[in-house]
Amino acid sequence: MSYVGPDFDPPQPRRPRRRPLVVALAALVPGALLGWAVYAAVGAPGDAGGAAVSAPGSPSASAPARDDGKKPTAGTSPTAGTTPTAGTAPAASPSPSRSRAAARGPLAGKVVVIDPGHNPGNFRHTAAINRQVDIGTNRKECDTTGTSTNSGYTEARFTLDVAHRLRDLLQRQGATVKLTQDGDRPYGPCVDERARIGNTAHADAVVSIHADGSAAGNRGFHVILPEAVHAGAADTRPIVGPSQDLGARIAGNFVRVTGSAPSNYVGDGTGLVTRKDLGGLNLSTVPKVFIECGNMRDSKDAALLTSGAWRQKAAQGISEGIVSFLRG
C-alpha cells in the first residue's frame, strides 16, 4: 500500500493517544524492550549500525488516510475484468498424521484467517478492481494492485509468500488456518469480501499482510488497528479492544524476531497506527489487524523484503504475536 498519490484521502488530524492500549502494551514491555534493545545494539539488518528506538506506546491516529492498496502502476498492460471464481482459496490439506499432531497443539480449536493483501492477477482486471464497494463509512475501490520494489518484486508475491510461511507455523501449533485468497482466482477478493471471509469463519484472529509503498528513506513496519466506527454496515466497537491487544502483541514479537524497527514515518515510533478508512477493518466483526512489514520503495527495506530468510522471520514474528494473543 502507499501513502502518496492523488487518489488518496488527505491526512487526518492527530488525535489524543488512547489510554486503554497503554495497559495492553504494558504486558508486552519486557519482550518488546528486549527486541528494541537488540535493535539498538546491533542495528537493523543490512545497516552498519542502529539508532535507538523508544518502546511502543499507544497507537497513533496520525497516519495519512489511504485505501486498502494502490492504483495500477505504470508499465502494466491491464485488460478488462472478468468474473472471479466463486468461493475463497482453501488452505492446503495437511497429511492425516500432521492433522492429528496439529489437533493436539496449543491452538487446537482456534481459527485464524490470513489475508494476503492484493492478488497477483489484479493488474489484469483493473475495471473489476476499480469498481466501488461499501465500506461502511463511504465507498472505495474493490481492491488495488499493490506496490512493488524498484526491481519489480510485487507486494502481491510478498504477501502470498509470507502467508504460506505463517500458515505452516500456525498449523503446527494446531490452529485451523484459512486464506482469503491463494493466487488461484483471477483477481480480488474485494475488501468487503475479505472481511466477510473472516466473519463467516468466526475467526479468533485475522491478520492482513501488506508491504508499504512510501517514499525512499521511510523505513520500518507498522501494525494498523481498527478505529471505533459505527456507520452504515460498519460497527467495529466490539472488536477495537481485542484488535488492539492482537496488534500490540504482533508488534512486540515482530520487532523481537526480525530485528526491524517500528516505522519512522507513521505511528510516532510505536509501530501502531489506528485508522477508520480501511474496509477490511471497518467491516470485520472479529479481531483483525493489518501489518505493513516494511517499505518496498526504500532500498534497505526492500533488501529485507526480498530475502526468503527475512520473510521467514517476519512470519515467525507475526505467528508468535498471534499465538500470544490466542493463548492470553
PDB file of N, CA and C in Angstrom, residues 33-111:
ATOM      1  N   LEU A  33      10.832  -4.511  24.879  1.00  0.00           N
ATOM      2  CA  LEU A  33      12.059  -3.802  25.207  1.00  0.00           C
ATOM      3  C   LEU A  33      13.282  -4.616  24.848  1.00  0.00           C
ATOM      4  N   LEU A  34      13.181  -5.938  25.015  1.00  0.00           N
ATOM      5  CA  LEU A  34      14.294  -6.790  24.633  1.00  0.00           C
ATOM      6  C   LEU A  34      14.563  -6.659  23.153  1.00  0.00           C
ATOM      7  N   GLY A  35      13.486  -6.696  22.340  1.00  0.00           N
ATOM      8  CA  GLY A  35      13.657  -6.548  20.905  1.00  0.00           C
ATOM      9  C   GLY A  35      14.228  -5.191  20.554  1.00  0.00           C
ATOM     10  N   TRP A  36      13.723  -4.137  21.190  1.00  0.00           N
ATOM     11  CA  TRP A  36      14.238  -2.801  20.917  1.00  0.00           C
ATOM     12  C   TRP A  36      15.703  -2.689  21.339  1.00  0.00           C
ATOM     13  N   ALA A  37      16.062  -3.307  22.447  1.00  0.00           N
ATOM     14  CA  ALA A  37      17.442  -3.249  22.908  1.00  0.00           C
ATOM     15  C   ALA A  37      18.375  -3.930  21.918  1.00  0.00           C
ATOM     16  N   VAL A  38      17.938  -5.070  21.402  1.00  0.00           N
ATOM     17  CA  VAL A  38      18.750  -5.771  20.414  1.00  0.00           C
ATOM     18  C   VAL A  38      18.917  -4.908  19.177  1.00  0.00           C
ATOM     19  N   TYR A  39      17.810  -4.308  18.731  1.00  0.00           N
ATOM     20  CA  TYR A  39      17.887  -3.453  17.545  1.00  0.00           C
ATOM     21  C   TYR A  39      18.838  -2.289  17.774  1.00  0.00           C
ATOM     22  N   ALA A  40      18.730  -1.656  18.941  1.00  0.00           N
ATOM     23  CA  ALA A  40      19.577  -0.506  19.225  1.00  0.00           C
ATOM     24  C   ALA A  40      21.042  -0.897  19.293  1.00  0.00           C
ATOM     25  N   ALA A  41      21.309  -2.130  19.758  1.00  0.00           N
ATOM     26  CA  ALA A  41      22.690  -2.561  19.940  1.00  0.00           C
ATOM     27  C   ALA A  41      23.346  -2.969  18.632  1.00  0.00           C
ATOM     28  N   VAL A  42      22.607  -3.670  17.786  1.00  0.00           N
ATOM     29  CA  VAL A  42      23.234  -4.222  16.582  1.00  0.00           C
ATOM     30  C   VAL A  42      22.780  -3.529  15.313  1.00  0.00           C
ATOM     31  N   GLY A  43      21.711  -2.726  15.357  1.00  0.00           N
ATOM     32  CA  GLY A  43      21.234  -2.043  14.180  1.00  0.00           C
ATOM     33  C   GLY A  43      20.323  -2.921  13.362  1.00  0.00           C
ATOM     34  N   ALA A  44      19.628  -2.288  12.420  1.00  0.00           N
ATOM     35  CA  ALA A  44      18.730  -3.037  11.548  1.00  0.00           C
ATOM     36  C   ALA A  44      19.545  -3.904  10.625  1.00  0.00           C
ATOM     37  N   PRO A  45      19.005  -5.064  10.208  1.00  0.00           N
ATOM     38  CA  PRO A  45      19.719  -5.926   9.273  1.00  0.00           C
ATOM     39  C   PRO A  45      20.096  -5.155   8.020  1.00  0.00           C
ATOM     40  N   GLY A  46      21.369  -5.263   7.644  1.00  0.00           N
ATOM     41  CA  GLY A  46      21.834  -4.593   6.449  1.00  0.00           C
ATOM     42  C   GLY A  46      22.396  -3.211   6.728  1.00  0.00           C
ATOM     43  N   ASP A  47      22.263  -2.692   7.953  1.00  0.00           N
ATOM     44  CA  ASP A  47      22.802  -1.391   8.314  1.00  0.00           C
ATOM     45  C   ASP A  47      24.154  -1.549   8.987  1.00  0.00           C
ATOM     46  N   ALA A  48      24.924  -0.479   8.953  1.00  0.00           N
ATOM     47  CA  ALA A  48      26.194  -0.500   9.672  1.00  0.00           C
ATOM     48  C   ALA A  48      25.960  -0.333  11.151  1.00  0.00           C
ATOM     49  N   GLY A  49      24.888   0.310  11.514  1.00  0.00           N
ATOM     50  CA  GLY A  49      24.585   0.496  12.927  1.00  0.00           C
ATOM     51  C   GLY A  49      23.141   0.844  13.066  1.00  0.00           C
ATOM     52  N   GLY A  50      22.618   0.837  14.317  1.00  0.00           N
ATOM     53  CA  GLY A  50      21.200   1.098  14.523  1.00  0.00           C
ATOM     54  C   GLY A  50      20.985   2.252  15.456  1.00  0.00           C
ATOM     55  N   ALA A  51      19.934   2.988  15.201  1.00  0.00           N
ATOM     56  CA  ALA A  51      19.570   4.074  16.091  1.00  0.00           C
ATOM     57  C   ALA A  51      18.653   3.544  17.171  1.00  0.00           C
ATOM     58  N   ALA A  52      18.779   4.107  18.349  1.00  0.00           N
ATOM     59  CA  ALA A  52      17.931   3.670  19.450  1.00  0.00           C
ATOM     60  C   ALA A  52      16.485   4.004  19.137  1.00  0.00           C
ATOM     61  N   VAL A  53      15.592   3.110  19.522  1.00  0.00           N
ATOM     62  CA  VAL A  53      14.167   3.295  19.281  1.00  0.00           C
ATOM     63  C   VAL A  53      13.445   3.164  20.597  1.00  0.00           C
ATOM     64  N   SER A  54      12.485   4.062  20.838  1.00  0.00           N
ATOM     65  CA  SER A  54      11.744   4.009  22.089  1.00  0.00           C
ATOM     66  C   SER A  54      10.789   2.842  22.083  1.00  0.00           C
ATOM     67  N   ALA A  55      10.445   2.364  23.277  1.00  0.00           N
ATOM     68  CA  ALA A  55       9.477   1.278  23.402  1.00  0.00           C
ATOM     69  C   ALA A  55       8.125   1.752  22.925  1.00  0.00           C
ATOM     70  N   PRO A  56       7.270   0.833  22.464  1.00  0.00           N
ATOM     71  CA  PRO A  56       5.975   1.240  21.910  1.00  0.00           C
ATOM     72  C   PRO A  56       5.068   1.817  22.966  1.00  0.00           C
ATOM     73  N   GLY A  57       4.261   2.796  22.541  1.00  0.00           N
ATOM     74  CA  GLY A  57       3.269   3.375  23.429  1.00  0.00           C
ATOM     75  C   GLY A  57       1.895   3.146  22.880  1.00  0.00           C
ATOM     76  N   SER A  58       1.033   4.132  22.975  1.00  0.00           N
ATOM     77  CA  SER A  58      -0.327   3.972  22.467  1.00  0.00           C
ATOM     78  C   SER A  58      -0.346   4.195  20.976  1.00  0.00           C
ATOM     79  N   PRO A  59      -1.391   3.711  20.273  1.00  0.00           N
ATOM     80  CA  PRO A  59      -1.449   3.859  18.830  1.00  0.00           C
ATOM     81  C   PRO A  59      -1.657   5.294  18.421  1.00  0.00           C
ATOM     82  N   SER A  60      -1.214   5.638  17.210  1.00  0.00           N
ATOM     83  CA  SER A  60      -1.342   6.988  16.701  1.00  0.00           C
ATOM     84  C   SER A  60      -2.393   7.043  15.616  1.00  0.00           C
ATOM     85  N   ALA A  61      -3.162   8.094  15.605  1.00  0.00           N
ATOM     86  CA  ALA A  61      -4.145   8.282  14.541  1.00  0.00           C
ATOM     87  C   ALA A  61      -3.614   9.238  13.498  1.00  0.00           C
ATOM     88  N   SER A  62      -2.259   9.445  13.480  1.00  0.00           N
ATOM     89  CA  SER A  62      -1.675  10.454  12.617  1.00  0.00           C
ATOM     90  C   SER A  62      -1.366   9.963  11.221  1.00  0.00           C
ATOM     91  N   ALA A  63      -1.627   8.700  10.917  1.00  0.00           N
ATOM     92  CA  ALA A  63      -1.307   8.194   9.590  1.00  0.00           C
ATOM     93  C   ALA A  63      -2.193   8.849   8.548  1.00  0.00           C
ATOM     94  N   PRO A  64      -1.599   9.284   7.423  1.00  0.00           N
ATOM     95  CA  PRO A  64      -2.431   9.834   6.363  1.00  0.00           C
ATOM     96  C   PRO A  64      -3.423   8.783   5.888  1.00  0.00           C
ATOM     97  N   ALA A  65      -4.653   9.197   5.655  1.00  0.00           N
ATOM     98  CA  ALA A  65      -5.673   8.236   5.228  1.00  0.00           C
ATOM     99  C   ALA A  65      -5.340   7.722   3.843  1.00  0.00           C
ATOM    100  N   ARG A  66      -5.514   6.425   3.611  1.00  0.00           N
ATOM    101  CA  ARG A  66      -5.304   5.828   2.316  1.00  0.00           C
ATOM    102  C   ARG A  66      -6.190   4.625   2.193  1.00  0.00           C
ATOM    103  N   ASP A  67      -6.302   4.089   1.003  1.00  0.00           N
ATOM    104  CA  ASP A  67      -7.190   2.971   0.769  1.00  0.00           C
ATOM    105  C   ASP A  67      -6.476   1.678   1.081  1.00  0.00           C
ATOM    106  N   ASP A  68      -7.170   0.533   0.827  1.00  0.00           N
ATOM    107  CA  ASP A  68      -6.608  -0.773   1.121  1.00  0.00           C
ATOM    108  C   ASP A  68      -5.486  -1.151   0.161  1.00  0.00           C
ATOM    109  N   GLY A  69      -5.029  -0.282  -0.695  1.00  0.00           N
ATOM    110  CA  GLY A  69      -3.924  -0.587  -1.590  1.00  0.00           C
ATOM    111  C   GLY A  69      -3.623   0.568  -2.501  1.00  0.00           C
ATOM    112  N   LYS A  70      -3.183   0.286  -3.724  1.00  0.00           N
ATOM    113  CA  LYS A  70      -2.734   1.309  -4.650  1.00  0.00           C
ATOM    114  C   LYS A  70      -3.364   1.142  -5.999  1.00  0.00           C
ATOM    115  N   LYS A  71      -3.276   2.198  -6.776  1.00  0.00           N
ATOM    116  CA  LYS A  71      -3.723   2.150  -8.152  1.00  0.00           C
ATOM    117  C   LYS A  71      -2.731   1.333  -8.969  1.00  0.00           C
ATOM    118  N   PRO A  72      -3.144   0.830 -10.162  1.00  0.00           N
ATOM    119  CA  PRO A  72      -2.201   0.110 -11.020  1.00  0.00           C
ATOM    120  C   PRO A  72      -1.004   0.983 -11.342  1.00  0.00           C
ATOM    121  N   THR A  73       0.187   0.396 -11.322  1.00  0.00           N
ATOM    122  CA  THR A  73       1.396   1.143 -11.587  1.00  0.00           C
ATOM    123  C   THR A  73       1.645   1.224 -13.075  1.00  0.00           C
ATOM    124  N   ALA A  74       2.440   2.220 -13.465  1.00  0.00           N
ATOM    125  CA  ALA A  74       2.758   2.395 -14.870  1.00  0.00           C
ATOM    126  C   ALA A  74       3.549   1.202 -15.375  1.00  0.00           C
ATOM    127  N   GLY A  75       3.368   0.898 -16.645  1.00  0.00           N
ATOM    128  CA  GLY A  75       4.142  -0.179 -17.235  1.00  0.00           C
ATOM    129  C   GLY A  75       3.382  -1.480 -17.322  1.00  0.00           C
ATOM    130  N   THR A  76       2.220  -1.577 -16.698  1.00  0.00           N
ATOM    131  CA  THR A  76       1.434  -2.795 -16.781  1.00  0.00           C
ATOM    132  C   THR A  76       0.518  -2.709 -17.997  1.00  0.00           C
ATOM    133  N   SER A  77      -0.024  -3.838 -18.381  1.00  0.00           N
ATOM    134  CA  SER A  77      -0.939  -3.873 -19.519  1.00  0.00           C
ATOM    135  C   SER A  77      -2.239  -4.531 -19.105  1.00  0.00           C
ATOM    136  N   PRO A  78      -3.030  -3.845 -18.284  1.00  0.00           N
ATOM    137  CA  PRO A  78      -4.257  -4.447 -17.778  1.00  0.00           C
ATOM    138  C   PRO A  78      -5.286  -4.615 -18.876  1.00  0.00           C
ATOM    139  N   THR A  79      -6.159  -5.598 -18.671  1.00  0.00           N
ATOM    140  CA  THR A  79      -7.277  -5.803 -19.568  1.00  0.00           C
ATOM    141  C   THR A  79      -8.553  -5.693 -18.789  1.00  0.00           C
ATOM    142  N   ALA A  80      -9.667  -5.760 -19.457  1.00  0.00           N
ATOM    143  CA  ALA A  80     -10.954  -5.637 -18.773  1.00  0.00           C
ATOM    144  C   ALA A  80     -11.152  -6.790 -17.819  1.00  0.00           C
ATOM    145  N   GLY A  81     -11.888  -6.534 -16.718  1.00  0.00           N
ATOM    146  CA  GLY A  81     -12.074  -7.549 -15.689  1.00  0.00           C
ATOM    147  C   GLY A  81     -12.999  -8.664 -16.145  1.00  0.00           C
ATOM    148  N   THR A  82     -12.823  -9.804 -15.503  1.00  0.00           N
ATOM    149  CA  THR A  82     -13.704 -10.937 -15.720  1.00  0.00           C
ATOM    150  C   THR A  82     -14.274 -11.359 -14.394  1.00  0.00           C
ATOM    151  N   THR A  83     -15.225 -12.221 -14.411  1.00  0.00           N
ATOM    152  CA  THR A  83     -15.875 -12.649 -13.177  1.00  0.00           C
ATOM    153  C   THR A  83     -14.959 -13.569 -12.384  1.00  0.00           C
ATOM    154  N   PRO A  84     -14.728 -13.298 -11.089  1.00  0.00           N
ATOM    155  CA  PRO A  84     -13.845 -14.143 -10.296  1.00  0.00           C
ATOM    156  C   PRO A  84     -14.478 -15.485 -10.040  1.00  0.00           C
ATOM    157  N   THR A  85     -13.626 -16.445  -9.719  1.00  0.00           N
ATOM    158  CA  THR A  85     -14.143 -17.753  -9.368  1.00  0.00           C
ATOM    159  C   THR A  85     -14.868 -17.669  -8.042  1.00  0.00           C
ATOM    160  N   ALA A  86     -15.858 -18.501  -7.862  1.00  0.00           N
ATOM    161  CA  ALA A  86     -16.656 -18.455  -6.637  1.00  0.00           C
ATOM    162  C   ALA A  86     -15.869 -19.009  -5.477  1.00  0.00           C
ATOM    163  N   GLY A  87     -16.192 -18.511  -4.286  1.00  0.00           N
ATOM    164  CA  GLY A  87     -15.604 -19.076  -3.069  1.00  0.00           C
ATOM    165  C   GLY A  87     -14.270 -18.444  -2.766  1.00  0.00           C
ATOM    166  N   THR A  88     -13.615 -18.947  -1.771  1.00  0.00           N
ATOM    167  CA  THR A  88     -12.326 -18.456  -1.344  1.00  0.00           C
ATOM    168  C   THR A  88     -11.305 -19.557  -1.462  1.00  0.00           C
ATOM    169  N   ALA A  89     -10.038 -19.134  -1.382  1.00  0.00           N
ATOM    170  CA  ALA A  89      -8.974 -20.103  -1.570  1.00  0.00           C
ATOM    171  C   ALA A  89      -8.815 -20.968  -0.337  1.00  0.00           C
ATOM    172  N   PRO A  90      -8.960 -22.288  -0.461  1.00  0.00           N
ATOM    173  CA  PRO A  90      -8.800 -23.154   0.691  1.00  0.00           C
ATOM    174  C   PRO A  90      -7.335 -23.357   1.036  1.00  0.00           C
ATOM    175  N   ALA A  91      -7.072 -23.563   2.305  1.00  0.00           N
ATOM    176  CA  ALA A  91      -5.713 -23.877   2.717  1.00  0.00           C
ATOM    177  C   ALA A  91      -5.374 -25.284   2.262  1.00  0.00           C
ATOM    178  N   ALA A  92      -4.083 -25.510   2.039  1.00  0.00           N
ATOM    179  CA  ALA A  92      -3.648 -26.836   1.624  1.00  0.00           C
ATOM    180  C   ALA A  92      -3.995 -27.859   2.691  1.00  0.00           C
ATOM    181  N   SER A  93      -4.423 -29.039   2.249  1.00  0.00           N
ATOM    182  CA  SER A  93      -4.826 -30.071   3.200  1.00  0.00           C
ATOM    183  C   SER A  93      -3.604 -30.775   3.757  1.00  0.00           C
ATOM    184  N   PRO A  94      -3.406 -30.773   5.073  1.00  0.00           N
ATOM    185  CA  PRO A  94      -2.279 -31.466   5.660  1.00  0.00           C
ATOM    186  C   PRO A  94      -2.489 -32.967   5.615  1.00  0.00           C
ATOM    187  N   SER A  95      -1.397 -33.693   5.779  1.00  0.00           N
ATOM    188  CA  SER A  95      -1.486 -35.138   5.808  1.00  0.00           C
ATOM    189  C   SER A  95      -2.219 -35.585   7.064  1.00  0.00           C
ATOM    190  N   PRO A  96      -2.807 -36.803   7.085  1.00  0.00           N
ATOM    191  CA  PRO A  96      -3.533 -37.270   8.279  1.00  0.00           C
ATOM    192  C   PRO A  96      -2.688 -37.229   9.535  1.00  0.00           C
ATOM    193  N   SER A  97      -1.411 -37.648   9.418  1.00  0.00           N
ATOM    194  CA  SER A  97      -0.563 -37.651  10.612  1.00  0.00           C
ATOM    195  C   SER A  97      -0.329 -36.244  11.109  1.00  0.00           C
ATOM    196  N   ARG A  98      -0.143 -35.297  10.160  1.00  0.00           N
ATOM    197  CA  ARG A  98       0.060 -33.914  10.558  1.00  0.00           C
ATOM    198  C   ARG A  98      -1.200 -33.347  11.175  1.00  0.00           C
ATOM    199  N   SER A  99      -2.377 -33.705  10.637  1.00  0.00           N
ATOM    200  CA  SER A  99      -3.636 -33.219  11.193  1.00  0.00           C
ATOM    201  C   SER A  99      -3.816 -33.683  12.626  1.00  0.00           C
ATOM    202  N   ARG A 100      -3.472 -34.950  12.890  1.00  0.00           N
ATOM    203  CA  ARG A 100      -3.604 -35.458  14.257  1.00  0.00           C
ATOM    204  C   ARG A 100      -2.663 -34.731  15.203  1.00  0.00           C
ATOM    205  N   ALA A 101      -1.440 -34.457  14.712  1.00  0.00           N
ATOM    206  CA  ALA A 101      -0.485 -33.737  15.551  1.00  0.00           C
ATOM    207  C   ALA A 101      -0.966 -32.321  15.813  1.00  0.00           C
ATOM    208  N   ALA A 102      -1.501 -31.670  14.745  1.00  0.00           N
ATOM    209  CA  ALA A 102      -1.972 -30.302  14.904  1.00  0.00           C
ATOM    210  C   ALA A 102      -3.145 -30.227  15.866  1.00  0.00           C
ATOM    211  N   ALA A 103      -4.028 -31.241  15.827  1.00  0.00           N
ATOM    212  CA  ALA A 103      -5.204 -31.234  16.690  1.00  0.00           C
ATOM    213  C   ALA A 103      -4.820 -31.246  18.158  1.00  0.00           C
ATOM    214  N   ARG A 104      -3.610 -31.712  18.448  1.00  0.00           N
ATOM    215  CA  ARG A 104      -3.166 -31.759  19.834  1.00  0.00           C
ATOM    216  C   ARG A 104      -2.357 -30.531  20.222  1.00  0.00           C
ATOM    217  N   GLY A 105      -2.169 -29.593  19.271  1.00  0.00           N
ATOM    218  CA  GLY A 105      -1.359 -28.412  19.544  1.00  0.00           C
ATOM    219  C   GLY A 105      -2.050 -27.425  20.461  1.00  0.00           C
ATOM    220  N   PRO A 106      -1.287 -26.431  20.936  1.00  0.00           N
ATOM    221  CA  PRO A 106      -1.852 -25.448  21.871  1.00  0.00           C
ATOM    222  C   PRO A 106      -2.954 -24.581  21.270  1.00  0.00           C
ATOM    223  N   LEU A 107      -3.028 -24.513  19.943  1.00  0.00           N
ATOM    224  CA  LEU A 107      -4.071 -23.706  19.306  1.00  0.00           C
ATOM    225  C   LEU A 107      -5.198 -24.560  18.739  1.00  0.00           C
ATOM    226  N   ALA A 108      -5.288 -25.796  19.174  1.00  0.00           N
ATOM    227  CA  ALA A 108      -6.372 -26.666  18.707  1.00  0.00           C
ATOM    228  C   ALA A 108      -7.721 -26.005  18.997  1.00  0.00           C
ATOM    229  N   GLY A 109      -8.585 -25.984  17.997  1.00  0.00           N
ATOM    230  CA  GLY A 109      -9.901 -25.362  18.156  1.00  0.00           C
ATOM    231  C   GLY A 109      -9.932 -23.898  17.796  1.00  0.00           C
ATOM    232  N   LYS A 110      -8.776 -23.285  17.563  1.00  0.00           N
ATOM    233  CA  LYS A 110      -8.715 -21.877  17.182  1.00  0.00           C
ATOM    234  C   LYS A 110      -8.704 -21.741  15.662  1.00  0.00           C
ATOM    235  N   VAL A 111      -9.365 -20.693  15.173  1.00  0.00           N
ATOM    236  CA  VAL A 111      -9.419 -20.428  13.739  1.00  0.00           C
ATOM    237  C   VAL A 111      -8.722 -19.099  13.458  1.00  0.00           C
TER     238      VAL A 111
END
